[in-house]
Amino acid sequence: MDKTIGQQRFDVVVIGSGIAGLSAAVAAANAGAKVAIVERANEEEYGGNTRWTEAYFRMKSESEVSDDFEERLISNAGDNLDPNIVEAMGGEYATWPPYVKAHGMPDPELVFALSSHAGPTVAWLRTFGIRFDTLPTYFVTAAAPRLMPVGGGLAMIEALLVQAKKLGVEVFYRTTARHLARENSHGDMSLEATGPEGQALEFDARSVIVASGGFQGNPEMMTRYLGQAARFVRPVARGGYYNKGEGIQMALAAGAAPAGDFGSYHAEPLDPRSGATEALVMNFSYGILINLLGKRFVDEAPGPVDVHYDHISRAFGEQPKGKVYVVFDKRIDDVPNWKRSIRTDQPVIQAESLEALAEACELPVDAFMKTVREYNAACPEGRFSPLEVDGLATQGLEIPKSNWSRPIGTGPFFAYPIIPGICFTYGGVKTNTSAQVIDADGRPIPGLYAAGEAAGLYYQVYTGATSVMRGAVFGKIAGEHAAARSSSHASANGT
């Protein structure tokens, strides 16, 4: 063991340096705590997923969340919910039975806390020079407004790291957290880690904040929870490979209750040919999706793409080899700014005939042509309105297309390959409105906090533009609460 580091004591140790971890570290240090960050990545690639994302916030202004914010999150609370649990959650939190407090579905109180703290958190971030604006997105149709930090997630983590260093936060790069233990009955924590040269390190702290992301970079955990479809899934950015799930596993081993859907993840449609960050193909609402058997398999356009791209992209993983093609024709030029939805750096596959397009994509030509003919025959007459949900739906198909249905017959013809890209996993640990980790009996675990992707929240369909936002909100809350806990302990001991 490195005795020097092993003998150091911090008020707060934060695992991870994404938006949740850096928000926690800055908030704790600003409140007077001595803070350390343990980060697996090197100094050039710190920041987790946040480093690589636009970091949209589901807000209509810097002080207000979208009108549908709470409704969307609560409506995606899980399948076949127990009415008794739902009823109990309608009462005051203090009256909830222990099994309800520990239940994995998102608490209404947690959702309300996220909603009510969003505006103040944006104002707090602005004090570090982070600017926000309503900038164009890659969604041609959208159901909710989005606020974006100018410069994306990278601008956020760079500004927060500058502030963290000003406040004396120590950052240990290329250092991986391995084991978490409670030192004594007062809730002091001990964190074992592995340093840059493989040396064993130990961090002693009053509180530990787990902000180390999900487990999309861990093939074993991915297969355990997602099944064999996990082999078809790839992180949308390099930050995902650093998220191997140790933080979640450590917290569960310490008694944390699980929360969020461990068997699912936030998906995006990714061009498998590209190594670029978020090489997305988001124009499938205006074409058809074809699997390697030459068949359609999903409604490509149930509504605005920002609402439905997540579950449609996950459906790719259920198809042969987890790979599909979006097929469209020249008339896509009728869609204003449609090229904004294409983020890949790879060229479109183009052909002068549908048969030639099928061959270029190595799809079975006969099956492909049969699918296109049936789809074309099912397309109705009517007004095509590309920027609104137009109800132009197919008729008589086993798998319908609910909007923007027009025959594919005007050459040239185009296609992009797509696979399910993973942004983050849904499963994590249960937390309360103070970002404290909750145990299986509904009680806060003293000195243990979680924020960001390590805290489970999502089920079913991802509520878009909320992940980075909740990382900032609950990271800040965790840091402030942990610092206050350290301060009160010091006061009680006369130090």
Coordinates of C-alpha atoms in Angstrom, one line a residue:
M1 CA 0.0 0.0 0.0
D2 CA 1.1 3.6 -0.7
K3 CA 1.4 4.6 2.9
T4 CA 1.3 8.4 2.2
I5 CA -2.0 8.2 0.4
G6 CA -3.3 5.5 2.8
Q7 CA -2.7 7.8 5.7
Q8 CA -4.5 10.7 4.1
R9 CA -8.0 11.5 5.2
F10 CA -10.6 13.4 3.2
D11 CA -13.9 14.7 4.3
V12 CA -15.4 13.6 0.9
V13 CA -14.2 11.1 -1.7
V14 CA -15.9 11.2 -5.1
I15 CA -15.7 8.3 -7.5
G16 CA -15.8 9.6 -11.0
S17 CA -15.3 12.9 -12.8
G18 CA -18.3 13.3 -15.1
I19 CA -21.0 15.9 -14.5
A20 CA -22.2 14.2 -11.3
G21 CA -18.8 13.7 -9.8
L22 CA -17.5 17.2 -10.6
S23 CA -20.7 18.8 -9.5
A24 CA -20.4 16.9 -6.2
A25 CA -16.7 17.7 -5.7
V26 CA -17.2 21.4 -6.4
A27 CA -20.3 21.7 -4.2
A28 CA -18.6 19.9 -1.3
A29 CA -15.3 21.8 -1.6
N30 CA -17.2 25.1 -1.8
A31 CA -18.8 24.2 1.5
G32 CA -15.4 23.8 3.1
A33 CA -14.8 20.1 2.8
K34 CA -11.5 18.5 1.9
V35 CA -12.3 16.6 -1.3
A36 CA -10.6 14.0 -3.5
I37 CA -11.8 12.6 -6.8
V38 CA -10.8 9.1 -7.9
E39 CA -10.9 8.8 -11.7
R40 CA -10.2 5.7 -13.8
A41 CA -9.4 7.6 -17.0
N42 CA -6.2 9.6 -17.7
E43 CA -6.1 13.4 -17.5
E44 CA -6.8 13.7 -21.3
E45 CA -10.0 11.7 -21.1
Y46 CA -11.6 12.5 -17.7
G47 CA -15.3 13.4 -17.7
G48 CA -17.0 10.1 -18.3
N49 CA -19.9 10.2 -20.8
T50 CA -20.4 14.0 -20.2
R51 CA -17.2 14.7 -22.1
W52 CA -18.6 13.4 -25.3
T53 CA -22.2 14.6 -25.2
E54 CA -24.2 17.7 -26.2
A55 CA -25.6 17.6 -22.6
Y56 CA -29.1 18.7 -23.4
F57 CA -31.3 19.8 -20.5
R58 CA -35.1 19.2 -20.7
M59 CA -35.9 22.8 -20.0
K60 CA -37.8 25.5 -21.8
S61 CA -35.7 28.3 -20.1
E62 CA -32.9 28.5 -17.7
S63 CA -35.4 28.5 -14.8
E64 CA -38.1 26.2 -16.0
V65 CA -38.2 22.5 -16.9
S66 CA -40.4 21.3 -19.8
D67 CA -44.2 21.2 -19.2
D68 CA -44.2 17.4 -19.5
F69 CA -41.1 16.9 -17.3
E70 CA -42.6 15.2 -14.2
E71 CA -45.3 13.4 -16.1
R72 CA -42.8 11.8 -18.5
L73 CA -40.5 10.5 -15.8
I74 CA -43.3 9.2 -13.6
S75 CA -45.2 7.5 -16.5
N76 CA -42.0 5.6 -17.3
A77 CA -41.8 4.2 -13.8
G78 CA -41.9 0.5 -14.8
D79 CA -44.3 -2.2 -15.9
N80 CA -47.1 -3.9 -13.9
L81 CA -46.7 -1.7 -10.9
D82 CA -48.2 -2.8 -7.6
P83 CA -51.2 -0.6 -6.8
N84 CA -50.3 -0.8 -3.1
I85 CA -46.9 0.7 -3.7
V86 CA -48.3 3.4 -6.0
E87 CA -50.9 4.3 -3.4
A88 CA -48.3 4.5 -0.6
M89 CA -46.1 6.8 -2.7
G90 CA -49.0 9.2 -2.9
G91 CA -48.6 9.9 0.8
E92 CA -45.9 11.7 2.8
Y93 CA -42.5 10.1 2.5
A94 CA -42.2 9.6 6.3
T95 CA -45.3 7.4 6.2
W96 CA -44.0 5.0 3.5
P97 CA -43.3 1.5 4.6
P98 CA -39.7 0.4 4.4
Y99 CA -40.2 -1.8 1.4
V100 CA -41.7 1.1 -0.5
K101 CA -38.8 3.4 0.4
A102 CA -36.5 0.7 -1.0
H103 CA -38.5 -0.1 -4.1
G104 CA -36.8 0.5 -7.4
M105 CA -39.4 2.6 -9.1
P106 CA -38.6 6.4 -9.2
D107 CA -40.2 8.1 -6.2
P108 CA -42.5 11.1 -7.1
E109 CA -40.5 13.0 -4.5
L110 CA -37.2 12.3 -6.3
V111 CA -38.7 13.4 -9.6
F112 CA -40.1 16.6 -8.0
A113 CA -36.7 17.3 -6.4
L114 CA -35.0 17.0 -9.8
S115 CA -37.6 19.3 -11.3
S116 CA -37.5 21.9 -8.6
H117 CA -33.7 22.0 -8.4
A118 CA -33.0 22.2 -12.1
G119 CA -33.3 25.9 -12.4
P120 CA -31.2 26.7 -9.4
T121 CA -28.6 24.2 -10.6
V122 CA -28.4 25.9 -14.0
A123 CA -27.9 29.2 -12.2
W124 CA -25.1 27.7 -10.1
L125 CA -23.4 26.3 -13.2
R126 CA -23.5 29.7 -14.8
T127 CA -21.4 31.1 -11.9
F128 CA -18.5 29.1 -13.3
G129 CA -18.8 30.6 -16.7
I130 CA -21.0 27.9 -18.3
R131 CA -23.5 29.5 -20.7
F132 CA -26.7 27.9 -21.9
D133 CA -28.8 28.5 -25.1
T134 CA -31.6 26.9 -27.1
L135 CA -29.4 25.6 -29.9
P136 CA -30.4 23.3 -32.8
T137 CA -30.5 19.6 -32.1
Y138 CA -30.3 16.5 -34.3
F139 CA -34.0 15.9 -33.9
V140 CA -36.1 17.0 -36.9
T141 CA -39.3 16.6 -34.8
A142 CA -39.3 17.0 -31.0
A143 CA -42.0 16.9 -28.3
A144 CA -40.0 18.9 -25.7
P145 CA -37.7 21.9 -25.7
R146 CA -34.0 21.5 -24.9
L147 CA -31.5 23.8 -23.3
M148 CA -27.9 23.1 -24.1
P149 CA -24.6 24.3 -22.5
V150 CA -22.6 26.2 -25.2
G151 CA -19.8 23.9 -26.0
G152 CA -21.7 20.8 -24.8
G153 CA -20.7 18.5 -22.0
L154 CA -17.0 19.2 -22.5
A155 CA -17.4 22.9 -21.7
M156 CA -19.2 21.9 -18.5
I157 CA -16.6 19.5 -17.2
E158 CA -13.7 21.8 -18.1
A159 CA -15.3 24.7 -16.2
L160 CA -16.1 22.6 -13.2
L161 CA -12.6 21.1 -13.1
V162 CA -11.1 24.6 -13.1
Q163 CA -13.3 25.5 -10.1
A164 CA -12.5 22.2 -8.3
K165 CA -8.8 22.9 -8.6
K166 CA -9.3 26.5 -7.3
L167 CA -11.0 25.0 -4.3
G168 CA -8.2 22.6 -3.6
V169 CA -9.9 19.3 -4.8
E170 CA -7.3 16.6 -5.4
V171 CA -7.8 14.5 -8.5
F172 CA -6.3 11.0 -8.7
Y173 CA -6.2 10.0 -12.4
R174 CA -5.8 6.5 -13.7
T175 CA -7.0 5.3 -10.3
T176 CA -9.8 2.7 -10.0
A177 CA -12.0 2.3 -7.0
R178 CA -12.2 -1.4 -5.9
H179 CA -13.8 -1.9 -2.5
L180 CA -15.9 0.2 -0.2
A181 CA -16.2 -0.5 3.6
R182 CA -17.7 1.3 6.6
E183 CA -14.9 1.9 9.1
N184 CA -16.9 2.4 12.3
S185 CA -20.4 2.9 13.7
H186 CA -20.2 6.6 13.0
G187 CA -20.4 5.9 9.2
D188 CA -16.8 6.8 8.3
M189 CA -15.9 5.2 5.0
S190 CA -12.8 3.5 3.6
L191 CA -12.2 3.1 -0.1
E192 CA -9.6 0.8 -1.6
A193 CA -8.4 1.6 -5.0
T194 CA -5.7 0.7 -7.6
G195 CA -3.3 3.4 -8.7
P196 CA -1.7 4.2 -12.0
E197 CA 1.1 1.6 -11.6
G198 CA -1.2 -1.1 -10.1
Q199 CA -0.4 -0.2 -6.5
A200 CA -3.0 -0.6 -3.8
L201 CA -4.2 2.7 -2.4
E202 CA -6.6 3.5 0.4
F203 CA -8.7 6.6 0.9
D204 CA -10.4 7.3 4.3
A205 CA -13.3 9.7 4.3
R206 CA -16.3 10.8 6.2
S207 CA -18.4 10.3 3.1
V208 CA -18.1 8.6 -0.3
I209 CA -20.1 9.7 -3.4
V210 CA -20.4 7.1 -6.1
A211 CA -20.6 9.0 -9.4
S212 CA -18.8 6.4 -11.6
G213 CA -21.5 5.8 -14.2
G214 CA -23.2 2.7 -15.3
F215 CA -21.8 -0.6 -16.6
Q216 CA -21.9 -0.3 -20.4
G217 CA -18.1 -0.9 -20.5
N218 CA -18.3 -4.2 -18.7
P219 CA -19.2 -7.1 -21.1
E220 CA -19.9 -9.5 -18.2
M221 CA -22.4 -7.3 -16.5
M222 CA -23.9 -6.3 -19.8
T223 CA -24.5 -10.0 -20.7
R224 CA -25.7 -10.8 -17.2
Y225 CA -28.4 -8.1 -17.2
L226 CA -29.2 -7.6 -20.9
G227 CA -28.8 -11.1 -22.2
Q228 CA -27.2 -12.2 -25.4
A229 CA -28.3 -9.0 -27.3
A230 CA -25.5 -7.3 -25.3
R231 CA -23.0 -8.6 -27.8
F232 CA -24.5 -6.4 -30.5
V233 CA -24.4 -3.2 -28.4
R234 CA -21.6 -0.6 -28.6
P235 CA -21.0 2.5 -26.5
V236 CA -21.8 5.7 -28.5
A237 CA -18.6 7.3 -27.2
R238 CA -15.3 6.4 -25.7
G239 CA -16.4 7.5 -22.2
G240 CA -18.7 4.5 -22.0
Y241 CA -15.8 2.1 -22.0
Y242 CA -14.6 3.5 -18.7
N243 CA -17.9 2.8 -17.0
K244 CA -17.5 -0.8 -15.8
G245 CA -20.0 -0.9 -12.9
E246 CA -17.6 -1.2 -9.9
G247 CA -19.3 1.7 -8.2
I248 CA -22.7 0.1 -8.5
Q249 CA -21.3 -3.3 -7.4
M250 CA -19.5 -1.8 -4.4
A251 CA -22.7 0.1 -3.2
L252 CA -24.8 -3.0 -3.6
A253 CA -22.3 -5.0 -1.6
A254 CA -22.5 -2.3 1.1
G255 CA -26.2 -3.0 1.4
A256 CA -27.7 -0.6 -1.2
A257 CA -31.1 -1.3 -2.7
P258 CA -31.2 -1.6 -6.4
A259 CA -33.2 0.8 -8.6
G260 CA -33.8 1.3 -12.3
D261 CA -34.2 -1.3 -15.0
F262 CA -31.0 -3.4 -14.9
G263 CA -32.2 -5.2 -18.0
S264 CA -32.4 -2.1 -20.2
Y265 CA -30.4 0.9 -21.4
H266 CA -30.6 4.2 -23.2
A267 CA -30.1 3.5 -26.8
E268 CA -29.3 5.5 -29.9
P269 CA -29.1 4.6 -33.6
L270 CA -25.4 4.2 -34.4
D271 CA -23.6 3.8 -37.7
P272 CA -21.4 0.7 -37.0
R273 CA -18.9 1.8 -39.7
S274 CA -17.9 4.9 -37.8
G275 CA -15.5 5.4 -34.8
A276 CA -16.7 9.0 -34.4
T277 CA -18.5 10.1 -31.2
E278 CA -22.3 9.6 -31.4
A279 CA -22.2 8.7 -35.2
L280 CA -26.0 8.8 -35.2
V281 CA -28.5 8.2 -38.0
M282 CA -31.8 9.8 -36.8
N283 CA -33.8 10.0 -40.1
F284 CA -35.7 6.7 -40.0
S285 CA -39.0 8.4 -39.3
Y286 CA -39.0 9.3 -43.0
G287 CA -38.0 5.9 -44.4
I288 CA -38.3 2.3 -43.4
L289 CA -36.1 0.1 -41.3
I290 CA -35.1 -3.3 -42.8
N291 CA -33.4 -6.1 -41.0
L292 CA -30.9 -8.5 -42.5
L293 CA -33.7 -10.8 -43.6
G294 CA -35.1 -8.0 -45.8
K295 CA -38.1 -7.4 -43.6
R296 CA -39.6 -4.5 -41.6
F297 CA -39.8 -5.2 -37.8
V298 CA -41.0 -2.0 -36.1
D299 CA -43.2 1.1 -36.5
E300 CA -40.6 3.6 -37.6
A301 CA -42.7 6.7 -36.7
P302 CA -45.0 6.3 -33.7
G303 CA -44.5 10.0 -33.0
P304 CA -41.8 12.7 -32.6
V305 CA -38.4 11.1 -33.0
D306 CA -37.1 12.5 -29.7
V307 CA -39.7 10.5 -27.9
H308 CA -39.3 7.2 -29.7
Y309 CA -35.7 6.8 -30.9
D310 CA -34.7 5.1 -27.7
H311 CA -37.0 2.1 -27.8
I312 CA -36.8 1.8 -31.6
S313 CA -33.0 1.7 -31.3
R314 CA -33.1 -1.0 -28.6
A315 CA -35.3 -3.1 -31.0
F316 CA -32.3 -3.3 -33.4
G317 CA -30.6 -5.6 -30.9
E318 CA -33.4 -8.1 -31.2
Q319 CA -32.8 -8.4 -35.0
P320 CA -30.3 -10.8 -36.7
K321 CA -26.7 -9.8 -35.8
G322 CA -28.2 -6.6 -34.2
K323 CA -27.9 -4.7 -37.5
V324 CA -30.5 -3.0 -39.6
Y325 CA -30.7 -0.5 -42.5
V326 CA -32.7 2.6 -42.9
V327 CA -33.9 2.9 -46.5
F328 CA -35.2 6.1 -48.1
D329 CA -35.4 7.8 -51.4
K330 CA -34.8 11.2 -53.1
R331 CA -38.0 12.7 -51.7
I332 CA -36.4 12.9 -48.2
D333 CA -35.2 16.3 -49.5
D334 CA -38.8 17.4 -48.9
V335 CA -37.9 17.3 -45.1
P336 CA -36.4 20.6 -44.0
N337 CA -33.0 20.3 -42.5
W338 CA -33.1 16.5 -42.5
K339 CA -29.3 16.2 -42.9
R340 CA -29.1 17.6 -39.3
S341 CA -30.3 14.2 -38.2
I342 CA -27.2 12.5 -39.7
R343 CA -24.2 12.6 -37.4
T344 CA -22.1 9.8 -39.0
D345 CA -18.9 10.6 -40.8
Q346 CA -19.4 7.6 -43.2
P347 CA -21.0 8.0 -46.7
V348 CA -24.5 7.1 -47.4
I349 CA -25.0 3.9 -49.5
Q350 CA -26.6 5.0 -52.8
A351 CA -28.0 3.2 -55.8
E352 CA -30.1 4.0 -58.9
S353 CA -32.5 1.1 -58.3
L354 CA -34.0 -0.6 -55.2
E355 CA -32.5 -3.9 -56.4
A356 CA -29.1 -2.4 -56.6
L357 CA -29.5 -0.9 -53.2
A358 CA -30.4 -4.3 -51.7
E359 CA -27.3 -5.8 -53.3
A360 CA -25.1 -3.0 -52.0
C361 CA -26.4 -3.6 -48.5
E362 CA -26.0 -7.4 -48.9
L363 CA -29.7 -7.9 -48.2
P364 CA -31.8 -10.7 -49.8
V365 CA -33.1 -8.9 -52.9
D366 CA -36.4 -10.8 -53.3
A367 CA -37.4 -10.4 -49.6
F368 CA -36.3 -6.8 -49.7
M369 CA -38.3 -6.0 -52.8
K370 CA -41.4 -7.8 -51.4
T371 CA -41.2 -5.7 -48.3
V372 CA -40.9 -2.4 -50.2
R373 CA -43.8 -3.3 -52.5
E374 CA -46.1 -4.2 -49.6
Y375 CA -45.1 -1.0 -47.8
N376 CA -45.6 1.2 -50.8
A377 CA -49.0 -0.3 -51.5
A378 CA -50.0 0.4 -47.9
C379 CA -49.1 4.1 -48.0
P380 CA -52.2 6.4 -48.1
E381 CA -52.9 9.5 -50.1
G382 CA -52.8 12.6 -48.0
R383 CA -50.8 15.6 -47.0
F384 CA -47.2 15.0 -45.9
S385 CA -46.3 17.3 -43.1
P386 CA -42.7 16.4 -42.1
L387 CA -42.4 18.8 -39.1
E388 CA -45.5 17.7 -37.3
V389 CA -47.1 14.4 -36.4
D390 CA -49.2 14.1 -39.6
G391 CA -51.1 10.8 -39.0
L392 CA -50.1 9.7 -42.5
A393 CA -50.2 6.0 -41.6
T394 CA -50.0 2.8 -43.6
Q395 CA -53.1 0.7 -44.0
G396 CA -53.4 -3.1 -43.6
L397 CA -49.8 -3.9 -42.6
E398 CA -49.1 -6.3 -39.7
I399 CA -46.4 -3.8 -38.6
P400 CA -47.8 -0.3 -39.3
K401 CA -46.0 2.9 -39.8
S402 CA -48.0 5.5 -38.0
N403 CA -46.8 8.8 -39.5
W404 CA -44.9 10.2 -42.5
S405 CA -45.7 7.1 -44.7
R406 CA -44.9 7.8 -48.3
P407 CA -43.9 5.2 -51.0
I408 CA -40.3 4.7 -51.6
G409 CA -40.0 4.9 -55.4
T410 CA -38.2 8.0 -56.5
G411 CA -34.6 7.4 -57.2
P412 CA -31.8 7.6 -56.4
F413 CA -32.2 5.4 -53.3
F414 CA -30.3 5.5 -50.1
A415 CA -29.5 3.5 -47.0
Y416 CA -27.4 3.7 -43.8
P417 CA -26.5 0.7 -41.6
I418 CA -27.5 1.1 -38.0
I419 CA -26.8 -0.8 -34.7
P420 CA -28.0 -0.1 -31.2
G421 CA -25.5 2.3 -29.6
I422 CA -25.6 2.5 -25.8
C423 CA -25.4 5.8 -24.0
F424 CA -25.8 4.4 -20.5
T425 CA -27.4 1.5 -18.5
Y426 CA -30.5 2.1 -16.5
G427 CA -29.7 0.0 -13.4
G428 CA -28.1 1.5 -10.3
V429 CA -28.7 2.0 -6.7
K430 CA -31.7 3.6 -4.8
T431 CA -31.2 7.2 -3.6
N432 CA -33.4 9.7 -1.8
T433 CA -33.8 13.4 -2.4
S434 CA -30.5 14.1 -0.6
A435 CA -28.7 11.7 -2.9
Q436 CA -28.1 9.4 0.0
V437 CA -28.0 5.7 -0.9
I438 CA -30.9 3.7 0.5
D439 CA -30.5 0.2 1.9
A440 CA -32.9 -2.7 1.4
D441 CA -34.8 -1.7 4.5
G442 CA -35.5 1.8 3.2
R443 CA -32.9 3.5 5.4
P444 CA -30.1 5.9 4.3
I445 CA -26.6 4.3 4.5
P446 CA -24.6 6.8 6.6
G447 CA -21.9 8.4 4.5
L448 CA -22.8 6.8 1.2
Y449 CA -24.2 8.9 -1.7
A450 CA -24.8 8.2 -5.4
A451 CA -25.5 10.5 -8.4
G452 CA -25.7 10.3 -12.1
E453 CA -25.9 7.0 -13.9
A454 CA -24.8 5.1 -10.8
A455 CA -28.2 6.0 -9.2
G456 CA -31.0 4.0 -10.8
L457 CA -34.0 6.0 -12.1
Y458 CA -35.1 5.0 -15.6
Y459 CA -37.4 2.3 -16.8
Q460 CA -39.0 1.6 -20.2
V461 CA -38.4 4.6 -22.4
Y462 CA -35.7 7.2 -21.5
T463 CA -37.1 10.6 -20.8
G464 CA -34.8 12.6 -23.2
A465 CA -32.5 15.3 -22.0
T466 CA -32.6 14.4 -18.3
S467 CA -29.4 12.4 -17.7
V468 CA -26.8 15.1 -17.6
M469 CA -29.3 17.3 -15.9
R470 CA -29.9 14.9 -13.1
G471 CA -26.2 14.3 -12.7
A472 CA -25.6 18.0 -12.1
V473 CA -28.6 18.3 -9.8
F474 CA -28.0 15.3 -7.6
G475 CA -24.2 15.6 -7.8
K476 CA -24.5 19.1 -6.3
I477 CA -27.0 17.9 -3.7
A478 CA -24.8 15.0 -2.7
G479 CA -21.7 17.2 -2.4
E480 CA -23.5 19.8 -0.2
H481 CA -25.1 17.1 2.0
A482 CA -21.8 15.2 2.4
A483 CA -20.0 18.4 3.3
A484 CA -22.6 19.3 5.9
R485 CA -22.3 15.8 7.4
S486 CA -18.6 16.2 7.7
S487 CA -18.9 19.7 9.2
S488 CA -21.5 18.6 11.8
H489 CA -19.2 15.7 12.8
A490 CA -16.3 18.0 13.2
S491 CA -18.3 20.4 15.3
A492 CA -19.6 17.6 17.5
N493 CA -16.0 16.5 18.1
G494 CA -14.7 20.0 18.7
T495 CA -12.5 20.1 15.6

